Coordinates of N, CA and C in Angstrom, one line a residue:
X402 N 81.5 -32.9 256.1 CA 80.9 -33.2 254.8 C 81.0 -34.7 254.5
X403 N 79.9 -35.3 254.2 CA 80.0 -36.7 253.9 C 79.8 -36.8 252.3
X404 N 80.8 -37.5 251.7 CA 80.8 -37.7 250.3 C 80.4 -39.1 249.9
X405 N 79.3 -39.3 249.2 CA 78.8 -40.6 248.8 C 79.1 -40.8 247.3
X406 N 79.3 -42.1 247.0 CA 79.6 -42.5 245.6 C 78.2 -42.9 244.9
X407 N 77.8 -42.1 243.9 CA 76.6 -42.5 243.2 C 76.9 -42.9 241.8
X408 N 78.2 -43.4 241.5 CA 78.6 -43.8 240.2 C 77.9 -45.1 239.9
X409 N 78.1 -45.6 238.7 CA 77.5 -46.9 238.2 C 77.9 -48.0 239.2
X410 N 79.1 -48.0 239.7 CA 79.5 -49.1 240.5 C 78.8 -49.2 241.8
X411 N 78.1 -48.1 242.2 CA 77.3 -48.2 243.5 C 76.1 -49.0 243.4
X412 N 75.8 -49.5 242.2 CA 74.6 -50.4 242.0 C 75.0 -51.9 242.4
X413 N 76.3 -52.1 242.5 CA 76.8 -53.5 242.7 C 76.2 -54.0 244.0
X414 N 75.9 -55.3 244.0 CA 75.3 -55.9 245.1 C 76.2 -56.7 246.1
X415 N 77.5 -56.3 246.0 CA 78.4 -57.0 246.9 C 78.2 -56.6 248.4
X416 N 77.6 -55.5 248.6 CA 77.1 -55.1 250.0 C 75.6 -55.1 249.8
X417 N 74.9 -55.7 250.8 CA 73.5 -55.9 250.7 C 72.7 -54.7 251.1
X418 N 71.7 -54.2 250.5 CA 71.2 -54.7 249.2 C 72.1 -54.2 248.0
X419 N 72.6 -53.0 248.1 CA 73.6 -52.4 247.1 C 74.6 -51.6 247.8
X420 N 75.7 -51.3 247.1 CA 76.7 -50.4 247.7 C 76.1 -49.0 248.1
X421 N 75.3 -48.5 247.2 CA 74.7 -47.2 247.6 C 73.9 -47.3 248.8
X422 N 73.0 -48.3 249.0 CA 72.2 -48.4 250.2 C 73.1 -48.6 251.4
X423 N 74.2 -49.3 251.3 CA 75.1 -49.5 252.4 C 75.7 -48.1 252.8
X424 N 76.0 -47.3 251.8 CA 76.5 -46.0 252.1 C 75.5 -45.1 252.8
X425 N 74.2 -45.2 252.3 CA 73.1 -44.5 252.9 C 73.0 -44.8 254.4
X426 N 73.0 -46.1 254.7 CA 72.9 -46.6 256.1 C 74.1 -46.0 256.9
X427 N 75.3 -46.1 256.4 CA 76.5 -45.5 257.1 C 76.4 -44.0 257.3
X428 N 75.9 -43.3 256.3 CA 75.7 -41.9 256.4 C 74.7 -41.5 257.5
X429 N 73.7 -42.3 257.6 CA 72.7 -42.0 258.6 C 73.3 -42.3 260.0
X430 N 74.0 -43.4 260.2 CA 74.7 -43.7 261.4 C 75.7 -42.6 261.8
X431 N 76.5 -42.2 260.8 CA 77.5 -41.1 261.0 C 76.8 -39.8 261.4
X432 N 75.8 -39.4 260.7 CA 75.0 -38.2 261.1 C 74.6 -38.2 262.5
X433 N 74.0 -39.3 262.9 CA 73.5 -39.5 264.3 C 74.6 -39.4 265.3
X434 N 75.7 -40.0 265.0 CA 76.9 -40.0 265.9 C 77.4 -38.6 266.1
X435 N 77.6 -37.9 265.0 CA 78.1 -36.5 265.0 C 77.2 -35.6 265.8
X436 N 75.9 -35.6 265.4 CA 75.0 -34.7 266.1 C 74.6 -35.0 267.5
X437 N 74.6 -36.3 267.8 CA 74.4 -36.7 269.2 C 75.6 -36.4 270.1
X438 N 76.8 -36.5 269.5 CA 78.0 -36.2 270.3 C 78.2 -34.7 270.6
X439 N 77.7 -33.9 269.7 CA 77.7 -32.4 270.0 C 76.6 -31.8 269.2
X440 N 75.5 -31.4 269.9 CA 74.3 -30.9 269.2 C 74.6 -29.6 268.3
X441 N 75.7 -29.0 268.5 CA 76.1 -27.8 267.7 C 76.8 -28.2 266.4
X442 N 77.1 -29.4 266.3 CA 77.8 -29.9 265.0 C 76.8 -30.0 263.9
X443 N 77.3 -29.9 262.7 CA 76.4 -30.0 261.5 C 77.1 -30.9 260.5
X444 N 76.3 -31.5 259.6 CA 76.8 -32.4 258.6 C 76.3 -31.9 257.2
X445 N 77.1 -32.0 256.2 CA 76.7 -31.8 254.8 C 76.8 -33.1 254.0
X446 N 76.2 -33.1 252.9 CA 76.2 -34.2 252.0 C 76.5 -33.9 250.6
X447 N 77.3 -34.6 249.9 CA 77.6 -34.4 248.5 C 77.8 -35.8 247.8
X448 N 77.6 -35.8 246.5 CA 77.8 -37.0 245.7 C 79.0 -36.7 244.8
X449 N 79.7 -37.8 244.4 CA 80.9 -37.6 243.6 C 80.8 -38.4 242.3
X450 N 79.6 -38.9 241.9 CA 79.5 -39.7 240.7 C 78.8 -38.9 239.6
X451 N 78.4 -39.7 238.5 CA 77.7 -39.0 237.4 C 78.6 -38.1 236.6
X452 N 78.1 -36.9 236.3 CA 78.8 -36.0 235.5 C 79.9 -35.2 236.3
X453 N 79.8 -35.3 237.7 CA 80.7 -34.6 238.5 C 80.2 -34.4 239.9
X454 N 81.0 -34.0 240.9 CA 80.5 -33.8 242.2 C 79.4 -32.8 242.3
X455 N 78.5 -33.0 243.3 CA 77.3 -32.2 243.5 C 77.1 -32.1 245.0
X456 N 77.0 -30.8 245.5 CA 76.6 -30.6 246.9 C 75.1 -30.8 247.0
X457 N 74.7 -31.8 247.8 CA 73.3 -32.2 247.9 C 72.6 -31.4 249.1
X458 N 73.4 -31.3 250.2 CA 72.9 -30.6 251.4 C 74.0 -29.9 252.0
X459 N 73.8 -28.6 252.2 CA 74.9 -27.8 252.9 C 74.8 -28.2 254.4
X460 N 75.7 -27.7 255.2 CA 75.8 -28.1 256.6 C 74.5 -27.9 257.3
X461 N 74.0 -28.9 258.0 CA 72.7 -28.9 258.6 C 72.7 -29.8 259.9
X462 N 71.8 -29.6 260.7 CA 71.6 -30.4 261.9 C 70.3 -31.2 261.7
X463 N 69.6 -31.1 260.6 CA 68.4 -31.7 260.3 C 68.6 -33.0 259.5
X464 N 68.3 -34.1 260.2 CA 68.5 -35.4 259.6 C 67.6 -35.6 258.4
X465 N 66.4 -35.1 258.4 CA 65.5 -35.2 257.2 C 66.1 -34.6 256.0
X466 N 66.9 -33.6 256.1 CA 67.5 -33.0 254.9 C 68.6 -34.0 254.3
X467 N 69.3 -34.6 255.2 CA 70.3 -35.6 254.7 C 69.6 -36.8 254.0
X468 N 68.5 -37.3 254.7 CA 67.8 -38.4 254.1 C 67.2 -38.0 252.7
X469 N 66.7 -36.8 252.6 CA 66.1 -36.4 251.3 C 67.2 -36.2 250.3
X470 N 68.4 -35.8 250.7 CA 69.5 -35.7 249.7 C 69.9 -37.1 249.2
X471 N 69.9 -38.0 250.1 CA 70.3 -39.4 249.7 C 69.2 -39.9 248.8
X472 N 68.0 -39.7 249.1 CA 66.9 -40.1 248.2 C 67.0 -39.5 246.8
X473 N 67.3 -38.2 246.7 CA 67.4 -37.6 245.4 C 68.5 -38.1 244.6
X474 N 69.7 -38.4 245.2 CA 70.8 -38.8 244.5 C 70.7 -40.3 244.1
X475 N 69.9 -41.1 244.8 CA 69.7 -42.5 244.5 C 69.1 -42.6 243.1
X476 N 68.3 -41.6 242.8 CA 67.6 -41.6 241.5 C 68.5 -41.3 240.3
X477 N 69.8 -40.8 240.7 CA 70.7 -40.4 239.6 C 72.0 -41.3 239.7
X478 N 71.9 -42.5 239.9 CA 73.0 -43.4 239.9 C 73.5 -43.6 238.5
X479 N 74.8 -43.5 238.3 CA 75.4 -43.8 237.0 C 76.6 -43.0 236.8
X480 N 77.3 -43.2 235.7 CA 78.5 -42.5 235.3 C 79.7 -43.0 236.1
X481 N 80.7 -42.2 236.1 CA 82.0 -42.5 236.7 C 82.1 -41.8 238.1
X482 N 83.0 -42.3 238.9 CA 83.3 -41.7 240.2 C 84.4 -40.6 240.0
X483 N 84.2 -39.5 240.6 CA 85.1 -38.4 240.5 C 85.7 -38.1 242.0
X484 N 86.4 -39.0 242.5 CA 86.9 -39.0 243.9 C 87.7 -37.8 244.2
X485 N 88.7 -37.5 243.4 CA 89.6 -36.4 243.7 C 88.9 -35.1 243.7
X486 N 88.1 -34.8 242.7 CA 87.3 -33.6 242.6 C 86.3 -33.5 243.7
X487 N 85.7 -34.6 244.1 CA 84.7 -34.6 245.2 C 85.4 -34.3 246.5
X488 N 86.6 -34.8 246.8 CA 87.3 -34.4 248.0 C 87.7 -33.0 248.0
X489 N 88.1 -32.5 246.8 CA 88.5 -31.0 246.7 C 87.3 -30.1 247.0
X490 N 86.1 -30.5 246.5 CA 85.0 -29.6 246.7 C 84.5 -29.7 248.2
X491 N 84.6 -30.9 248.7 CA 84.2 -31.1 250.1 C 85.1 -30.3 251.1
X492 N 86.4 -30.2 250.8 CA 87.3 -29.5 251.6 C 87.0 -28.1 251.6
X493 N 86.5 -27.5 250.6 CA 86.2 -26.1 250.5 C 85.0 -25.8 251.3
X494 N 84.1 -26.7 251.4 CA 82.8 -26.5 252.2 C 83.1 -26.5 253.6

């Protein structure tokens, strides 16, 4: 399970072009590495910002689902980061 930060601070431009976009690139690279290393492996995606953690994509081997989840959550940047709760939810998945 990959947990991305979509809180207000992810708009910051200290990573080009933004922190969120840097996370999206890293998520894409991580997905490819995991699924190429073992085709039976799957990856899920969740966000931890805004009003609280949200599971965006359950475990999948489809890269398009991960990219679509990233696109959906980019539209909802804002709020605070809920790191502890996000990790707890990810651990259950």
